[in-house]
XYZ file of C-alpha atoms in Angstrom:
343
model
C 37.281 149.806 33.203
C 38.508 149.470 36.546
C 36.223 151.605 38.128
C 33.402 149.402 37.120
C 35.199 146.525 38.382
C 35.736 148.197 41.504
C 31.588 148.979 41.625
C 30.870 145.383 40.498
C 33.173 144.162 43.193
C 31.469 146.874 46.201
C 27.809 145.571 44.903
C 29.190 142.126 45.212
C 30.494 142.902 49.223
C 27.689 145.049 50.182
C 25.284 142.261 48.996
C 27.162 139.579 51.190
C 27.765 141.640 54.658
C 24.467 143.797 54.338
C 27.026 147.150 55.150
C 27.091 150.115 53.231
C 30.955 150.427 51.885
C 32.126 154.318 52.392
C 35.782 153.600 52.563
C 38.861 150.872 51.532
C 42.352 150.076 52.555
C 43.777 150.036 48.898
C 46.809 147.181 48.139
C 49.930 148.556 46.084
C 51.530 146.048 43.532
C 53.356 146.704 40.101
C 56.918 147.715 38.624
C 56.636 151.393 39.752
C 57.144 150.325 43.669
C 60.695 150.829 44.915
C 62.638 150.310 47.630
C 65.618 151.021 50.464
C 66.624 151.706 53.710
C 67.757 154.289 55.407
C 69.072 155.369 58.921
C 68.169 158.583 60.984
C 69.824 159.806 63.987
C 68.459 162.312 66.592
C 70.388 163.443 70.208
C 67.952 162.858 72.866
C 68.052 163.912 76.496
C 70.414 161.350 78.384
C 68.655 161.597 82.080
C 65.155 160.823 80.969
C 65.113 158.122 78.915
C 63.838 157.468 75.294
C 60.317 158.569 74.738
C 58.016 157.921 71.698
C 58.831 161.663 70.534
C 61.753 160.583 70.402
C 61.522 157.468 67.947
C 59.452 159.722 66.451
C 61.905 161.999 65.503
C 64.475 159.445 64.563
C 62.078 157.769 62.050
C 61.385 161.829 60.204
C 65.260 161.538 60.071
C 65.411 158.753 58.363
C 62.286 159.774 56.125
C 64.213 163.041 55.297
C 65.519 161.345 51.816
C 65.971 162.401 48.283
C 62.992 161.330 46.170
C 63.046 161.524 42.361
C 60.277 163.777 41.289
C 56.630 162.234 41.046
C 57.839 159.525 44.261
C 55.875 159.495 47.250
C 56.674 157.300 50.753
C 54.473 154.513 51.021
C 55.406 152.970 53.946
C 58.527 154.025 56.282
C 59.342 150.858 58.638
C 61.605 150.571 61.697
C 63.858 147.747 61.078
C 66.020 148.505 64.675
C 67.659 150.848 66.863
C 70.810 152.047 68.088
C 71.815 153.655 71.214
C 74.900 155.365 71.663
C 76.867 152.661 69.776
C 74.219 149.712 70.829
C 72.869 148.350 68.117
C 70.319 145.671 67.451
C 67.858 147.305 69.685
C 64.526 146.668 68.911
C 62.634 148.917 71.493
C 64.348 151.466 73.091
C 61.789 153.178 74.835
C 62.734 154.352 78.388
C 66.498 153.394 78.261
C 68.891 155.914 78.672
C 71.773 157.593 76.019
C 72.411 160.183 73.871
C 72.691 158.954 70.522
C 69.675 157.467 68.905
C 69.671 155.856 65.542
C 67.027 153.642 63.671
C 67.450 151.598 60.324
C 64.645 151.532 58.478
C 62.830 150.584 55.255
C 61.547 152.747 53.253
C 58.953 152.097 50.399
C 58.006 154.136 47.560
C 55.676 154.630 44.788
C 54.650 156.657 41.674
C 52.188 159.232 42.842
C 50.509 159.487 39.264
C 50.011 155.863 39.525
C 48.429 156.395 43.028
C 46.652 159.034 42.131
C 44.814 157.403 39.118
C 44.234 154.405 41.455
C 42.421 156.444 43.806
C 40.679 158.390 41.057
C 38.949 155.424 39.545
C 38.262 154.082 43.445
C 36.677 157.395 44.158
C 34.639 157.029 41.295
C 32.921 153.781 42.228
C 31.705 156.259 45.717
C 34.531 154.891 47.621
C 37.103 156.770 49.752
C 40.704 155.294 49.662
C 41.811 155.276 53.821
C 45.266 154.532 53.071
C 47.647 152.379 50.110
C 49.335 149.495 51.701
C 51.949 146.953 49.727
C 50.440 144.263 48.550
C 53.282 141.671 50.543
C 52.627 143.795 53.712
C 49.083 142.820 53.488
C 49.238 138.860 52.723
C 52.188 138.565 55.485
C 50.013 140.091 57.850
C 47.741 137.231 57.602
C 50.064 134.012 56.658
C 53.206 133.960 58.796
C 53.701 133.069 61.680
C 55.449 134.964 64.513
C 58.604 132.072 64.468
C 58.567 132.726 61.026
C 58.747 136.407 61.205
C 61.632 136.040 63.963
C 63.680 133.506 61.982
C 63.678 134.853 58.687
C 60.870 133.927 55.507
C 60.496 135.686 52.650
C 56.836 136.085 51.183
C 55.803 135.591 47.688
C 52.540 136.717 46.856
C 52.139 135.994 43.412
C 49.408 137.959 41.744
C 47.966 138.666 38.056
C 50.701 140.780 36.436
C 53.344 141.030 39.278
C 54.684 138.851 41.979
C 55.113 140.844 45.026
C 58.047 139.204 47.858
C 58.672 140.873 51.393
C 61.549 139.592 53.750
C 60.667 139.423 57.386
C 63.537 138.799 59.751
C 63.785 139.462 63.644
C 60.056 139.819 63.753
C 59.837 142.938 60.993
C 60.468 143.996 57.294
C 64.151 144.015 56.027
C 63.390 143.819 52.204
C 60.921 144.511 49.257
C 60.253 144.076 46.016
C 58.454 143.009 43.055
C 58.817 140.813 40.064
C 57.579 141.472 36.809
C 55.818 137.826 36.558
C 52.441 136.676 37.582
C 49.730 134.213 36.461
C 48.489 136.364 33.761
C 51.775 135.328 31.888
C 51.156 131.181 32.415
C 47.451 132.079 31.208
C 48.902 133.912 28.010
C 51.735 130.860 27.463
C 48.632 128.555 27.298
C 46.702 130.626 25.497
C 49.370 130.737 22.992
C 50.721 127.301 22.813
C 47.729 125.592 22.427
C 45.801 128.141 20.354
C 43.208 129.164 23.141
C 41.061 132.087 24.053
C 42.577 134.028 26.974
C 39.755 132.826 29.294
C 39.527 129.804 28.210
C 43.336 128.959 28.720
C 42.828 130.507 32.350
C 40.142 127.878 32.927
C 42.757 125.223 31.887
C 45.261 126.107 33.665
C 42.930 126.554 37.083
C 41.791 122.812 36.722
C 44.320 120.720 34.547
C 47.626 122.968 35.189
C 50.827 121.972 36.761
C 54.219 123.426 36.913
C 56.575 119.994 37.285
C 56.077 117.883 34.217
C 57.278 114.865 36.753
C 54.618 114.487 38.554
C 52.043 114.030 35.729
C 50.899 110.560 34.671
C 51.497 110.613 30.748
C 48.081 108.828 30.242
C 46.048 112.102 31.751
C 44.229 113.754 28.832
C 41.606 116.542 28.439
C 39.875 118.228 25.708
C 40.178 121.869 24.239
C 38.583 123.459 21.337
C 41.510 125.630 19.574
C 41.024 128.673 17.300
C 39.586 127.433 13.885
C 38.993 123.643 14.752
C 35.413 122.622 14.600
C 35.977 119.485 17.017
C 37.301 119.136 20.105
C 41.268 118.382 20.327
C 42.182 116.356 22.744
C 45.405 117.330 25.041
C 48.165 115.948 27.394
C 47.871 117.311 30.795
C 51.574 117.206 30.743
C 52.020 118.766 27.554
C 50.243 121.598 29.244
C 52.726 121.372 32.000
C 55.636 121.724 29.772
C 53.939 124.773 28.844
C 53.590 126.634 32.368
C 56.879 124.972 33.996
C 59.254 127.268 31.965
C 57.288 130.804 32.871
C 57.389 129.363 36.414
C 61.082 128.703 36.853
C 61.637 131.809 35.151
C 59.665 133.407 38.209
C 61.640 131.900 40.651
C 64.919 132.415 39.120
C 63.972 136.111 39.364
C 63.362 135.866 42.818
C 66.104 134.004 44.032
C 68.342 137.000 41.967
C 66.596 139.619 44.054
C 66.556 138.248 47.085
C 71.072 137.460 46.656
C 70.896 141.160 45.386
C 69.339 141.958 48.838
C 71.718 140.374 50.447
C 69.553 138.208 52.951
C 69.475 134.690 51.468
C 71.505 133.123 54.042
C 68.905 134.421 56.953
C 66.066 132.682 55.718
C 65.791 129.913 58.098
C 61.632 129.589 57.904
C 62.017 129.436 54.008
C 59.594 130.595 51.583
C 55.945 131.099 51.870
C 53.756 131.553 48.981
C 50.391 132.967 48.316
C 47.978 134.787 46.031
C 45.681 132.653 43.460
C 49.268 131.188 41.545
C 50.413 129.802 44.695
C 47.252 127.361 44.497
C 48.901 125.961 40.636
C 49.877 122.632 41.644
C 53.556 121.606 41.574
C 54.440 125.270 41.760
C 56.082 124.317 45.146
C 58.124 121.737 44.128
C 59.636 123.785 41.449
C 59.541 127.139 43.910
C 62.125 124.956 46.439
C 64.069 123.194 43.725
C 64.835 126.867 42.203
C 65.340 128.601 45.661
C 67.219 125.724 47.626
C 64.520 126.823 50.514
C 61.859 124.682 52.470
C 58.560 126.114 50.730
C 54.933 126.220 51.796
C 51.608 127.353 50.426
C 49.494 129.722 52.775
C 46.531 131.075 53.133
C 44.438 132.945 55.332
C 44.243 131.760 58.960
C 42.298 132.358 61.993
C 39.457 134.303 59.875
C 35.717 134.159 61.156
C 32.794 134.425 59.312
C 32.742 133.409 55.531
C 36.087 131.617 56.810
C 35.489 128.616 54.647
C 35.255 130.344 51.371
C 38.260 132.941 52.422
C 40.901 130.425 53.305
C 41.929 130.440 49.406
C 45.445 131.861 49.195
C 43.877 133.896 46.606
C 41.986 136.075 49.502
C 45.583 136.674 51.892
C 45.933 140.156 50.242
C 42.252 140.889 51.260
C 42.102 139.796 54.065
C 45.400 140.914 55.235
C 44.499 144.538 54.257
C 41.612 144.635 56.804
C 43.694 143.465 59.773
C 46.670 145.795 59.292
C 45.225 148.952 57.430
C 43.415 148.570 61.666
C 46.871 148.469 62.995
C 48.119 151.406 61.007
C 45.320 153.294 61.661
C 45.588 152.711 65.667
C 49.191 153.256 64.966
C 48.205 156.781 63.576
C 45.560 157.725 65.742
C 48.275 157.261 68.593
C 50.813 158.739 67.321
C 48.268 161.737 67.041
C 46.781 161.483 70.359
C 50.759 161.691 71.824
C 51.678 164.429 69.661
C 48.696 166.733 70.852
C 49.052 165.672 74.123
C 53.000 166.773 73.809
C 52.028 169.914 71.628
């Protein structure tokens, strides 16, 4: 279940940092995420500038939208502001007007599927802090500020979902997630060549590849299918015949959502890819042949500690979580701190 998972995996980090675990910053994937943006507008006081109440009331604004029932806001983001007609303004704090208006994104999620998330995490004796998009996290922790300002779009590509964020001028513009992961090359293996599930995941970890082009036709290994008594002996790129399809098919889905958002010519940086997938060899070479984009596999930088062991694109969502689930909660306790003090 996953609350024993999530109690295996505590024992596991409470073992390796010698700290008692009381609390988590929780990453959001999966089809019940949604997303769109929204604008809020607020009259402010022309003679003394625009304060932080201020943004803060444009952002409620723009919060104040019709949800579906059993949809919660996950995340609310400014994208920019506008000042009495000004737009493109990405901090207007302290200039004066009378008109203020913000554009931002807005993410939502299922609040049963929250709910029973937090459930099972409470469970294991740990008590969620906050629910933060999966893309939100691994960005955090593998762009890089020119990217962010120039336009990249994320791909974090995960077990049962592949989870893409847009970043242009330095912040989020889109969201989204595909219905596609690595649990679906594992179960093409599994199925083509008459494998165990975990079995066909250890394949694909050490002989996979997604571009049949690049593998030397002489490259063999050996499997043990479902009813054989001897070992069979396989083409690596018969195996990569098997996983390029279901990775095309990925990409193709993402280059549809990301001309339904709109943004594909503002991608200047490209693509960057993480999660374990992104570590499939050839997947890049397919990834910019599908997208037209320069592509790049990331992982975690500028970690200390077990850095050698978390650099594994695998570990961006983690580690990503810690560094801005801090950030949010500054961004809260501030926001708190001014509101009192205003109160």
């Amino acid at each position: 279940t996953l609350t024993q998972a999530v109690s295996a995996s505590i024992h596991k980090a409470e073992r390796s940092s010698g700290y008692r675990i009381g609390s988590a910053f929780v990453s959001v994937a999966g089809a019940h995420i949604d997303s769109r943006n929204s604008r809020g507008v607020v009259g402010i006081n022309g003679t003394r500038g625009v304060q932080l109440a201020d943004l803060e009331r444009a952002m409620e604004s723009a919060r104040a939208i019709a949800l579906p029932h059993n949809r919660e806001v996950l995340h609310i983001i400014p994208r920019s502001y506008s000042l009495d007609g000004q737009d493109g303004i990405r901090s207007p704090l302290g200039m004066h007007g009378f008109r203020l208006e913000v554009e931002a994104h807005i993410v939502t999620a299922s609040s049963s599927s929250l709910q029973n998330v937090e459930k099972c995490i409470n469970g294991a004796g740990v008590y969620v802090d906050r629910f933060i998009l999966n893309p939100l996290a691994s960005g955090e922790v593998v762009l890089t500020d020119t990217e962010r300002e120039m336009g990249v779009m994320v791909v974090d590509i995960g077990g049962g979902t592949s989870d893409i964020a847009i970043f242009i001028e330095g912040t989020v513009w889109h969201t989204a997630v595909i219905p596609v992961g690595g649990w679906h090359l594992t179960n093409d293996i599994a199925q083509g060549l008459h494998l165990p599930y975990e079995i066909a995941e250890a394949h694909k970890i050490e002989h996979g590849h997604a571009d049949p082009r690049q593998v030397d036709e002489n490259e063999v290994f050996v499997v043990q299918p479902f009813g054989e008594e001897h070992m069979s002996r396989v083409q690596r790129v018969d195996l990569a015949h098997i996983v390029q399809p279901r990775v095309e098919e990925l990409f193709q889905l993402v280059l549809r959502e990301v001309k339904y958002s709109g943004y594909d010519g503002l991608l200047s940086a490209g693509v960057v890819l993480t999660g374990g997938t992104a570590n499939l060899t050839g997947i890049k070479h397919i990834a910019a042949d599908v997208l037209k984009l320069p592509v790049r596999i990331a992982r975690p930088e500028n970690i200390t500690g077990m850095a050698d062991q978390l650099r594994h694109p695998s570990y961006s969502t983690g580690v990503g979580l810690l560094r801005l689930g801090v950030i949010m909660n500054r961004e809260d306790e501030r926001r708190g701190k001014f509101s009192r003090a205003n109160g």
